[in-house]
C-alpha atoms as one frame of an Amber mdcrd trajectory, in Angstrom:
protein
  16.542 -25.016   2.519  15.818 -21.457   3.163  14.525 -20.741   6.637  14.463
 -17.518   8.602  13.266 -16.746  12.196  11.407 -13.563  12.396  10.322 -11.617
  15.386   6.480 -11.282  14.702   6.097  -9.028  17.562   8.571  -6.732  16.167
   6.822  -6.870  12.812   3.572  -6.147  14.423   5.002  -3.056  16.508   6.710
  -1.772  13.425   3.547  -1.962  11.304   1.538  -0.246  14.077   4.304   2.380
  14.265   4.044   2.984  10.370   0.286   3.285  10.644   0.576   6.048  13.450
   3.234   7.899  11.639   1.315   7.896   8.454  -1.757   9.220  10.377   0.300
  11.952  11.791   1.945  12.849   8.480  -1.079  12.663   6.247  -3.683  14.012
   8.717  -1.512  16.289  10.834   1.369  17.598   8.920   0.575  17.801   5.242
  -3.168  17.397   4.753  -3.457  20.701   2.691  -0.413  20.271   0.609  -1.274
  16.691  -0.197  -4.708  17.698  -1.165  -3.190  20.402  -3.331  -0.642  17.973
  -4.931  -3.816  15.836  -5.909  -5.886  18.844  -6.949  -8.476  17.661  -4.521
  -8.852  20.398  -1.916 -12.265  18.954  -1.253 -10.444  16.172   0.696  -8.982
  18.432   3.382 -10.543  17.717   6.606 -12.641  14.680   5.528 -12.685  11.503
   7.428 -10.601   8.792   5.421 -12.700   5.811   4.086 -11.879   2.450   5.442
  -9.815   1.564   2.305  -7.422   4.539   3.045  -6.762   3.165   6.579  -6.705
  -0.574   5.740  -4.692  -0.204   2.534  -1.669   1.554   4.229  -1.767  -0.910
   7.151  -1.515  -3.798   4.659   1.168  -2.173   2.868   3.013  -1.272   5.864
   2.814  -4.914   6.960   4.408  -6.116   3.557   7.259  -3.552   3.854   7.855
  -4.318   7.410   7.938  -8.029   6.585  10.304  -7.462   3.697  12.640  -5.482
   5.907  12.637  -8.191   8.412  13.636 -10.882   6.012  16.135  -8.695   4.379
  17.768  -7.637   7.520  17.904 -11.218   8.541  19.129 -12.444   5.196  21.978
  -9.714   5.213  22.754 -10.678   8.950  22.068  -6.936   9.845  22.081  -6.860
  13.561  23.491  -3.357  14.590  21.558  -0.139  14.713  23.985   1.686  12.412
  23.895  -1.007   9.914  20.119  -1.140   9.982  19.657   2.488   9.579  22.304
   2.567   6.694  20.002  -0.182   5.119  17.029   1.677   5.743  18.387   4.691
   4.073  19.729   2.805   0.905  16.457   0.765   0.581  14.251   3.782   1.423
  15.932   5.922  -1.290  16.349   3.187  -3.712  13.017   1.537  -3.672  10.404
   3.602  -1.816  11.321   7.186  -2.617  12.249   6.313  -6.351   8.834   4.575
  -6.427   6.909   7.713  -4.841   8.342   9.846  -7.688   7.678   7.232 -10.467
   4.045   7.018  -9.239   3.750  10.859  -9.252   5.095  11.189 -12.864   2.165
  10.396 -14.922  -0.599  12.438 -16.796  -3.091  11.948 -14.128  -1.049  13.632
 -11.312  -1.727  17.438 -11.393   1.416  18.327  -9.428   3.761  15.351  -9.628
   6.850  17.229  -7.917   4.773  18.484  -5.130   3.463  15.038  -4.681   6.864
  13.442  -4.549   8.219  15.983  -2.339   5.743  15.724   0.409   5.319  11.936
   0.200   9.028  10.919  -0.081   9.997  11.914   3.574   7.336   9.816   5.012
   8.181   6.777   3.067  12.063   7.366   3.946  11.363   8.005   7.710   8.941
   5.151   7.753  11.440   2.842   6.413  14.029   3.934   9.012  11.500   3.468
  11.717  10.856  -0.114  10.580  14.402  -1.130  10.358  15.130   0.357  13.711
  12.362  -1.409  15.469  13.053  -4.817  13.680  16.802  -4.434  14.753  16.050
  -3.118  18.359  13.931  -6.253  18.904  16.123  -8.795  17.639
């Protein structure tokens, strides 16, 4: 039987950290380039609709829970190994997916979209892995 014990407080704190990081990144650091990448300069400075707050929160929870399960499954319990895992999974899954999503005919500036979004996903994955490991 497959069982894992997960620190749910660490999952909660990591999820909140990703939400705060995302808000700082998308509303503070890159709002204009993000709008430009989407060819939606009308979005700059507008308050986000509830979907654009709840959606990333839920996705951050799923990523954090997945990291928690994988870190436990692979018996990763040192910060250096957790960060190495965060880089590998961040680049291999999250950054690759950002560029894959960007490369479609509906994205006006796919490379710009990838370049400005990928750092958030890589850093957020590292933050998630660090919090989960620090609290084990």
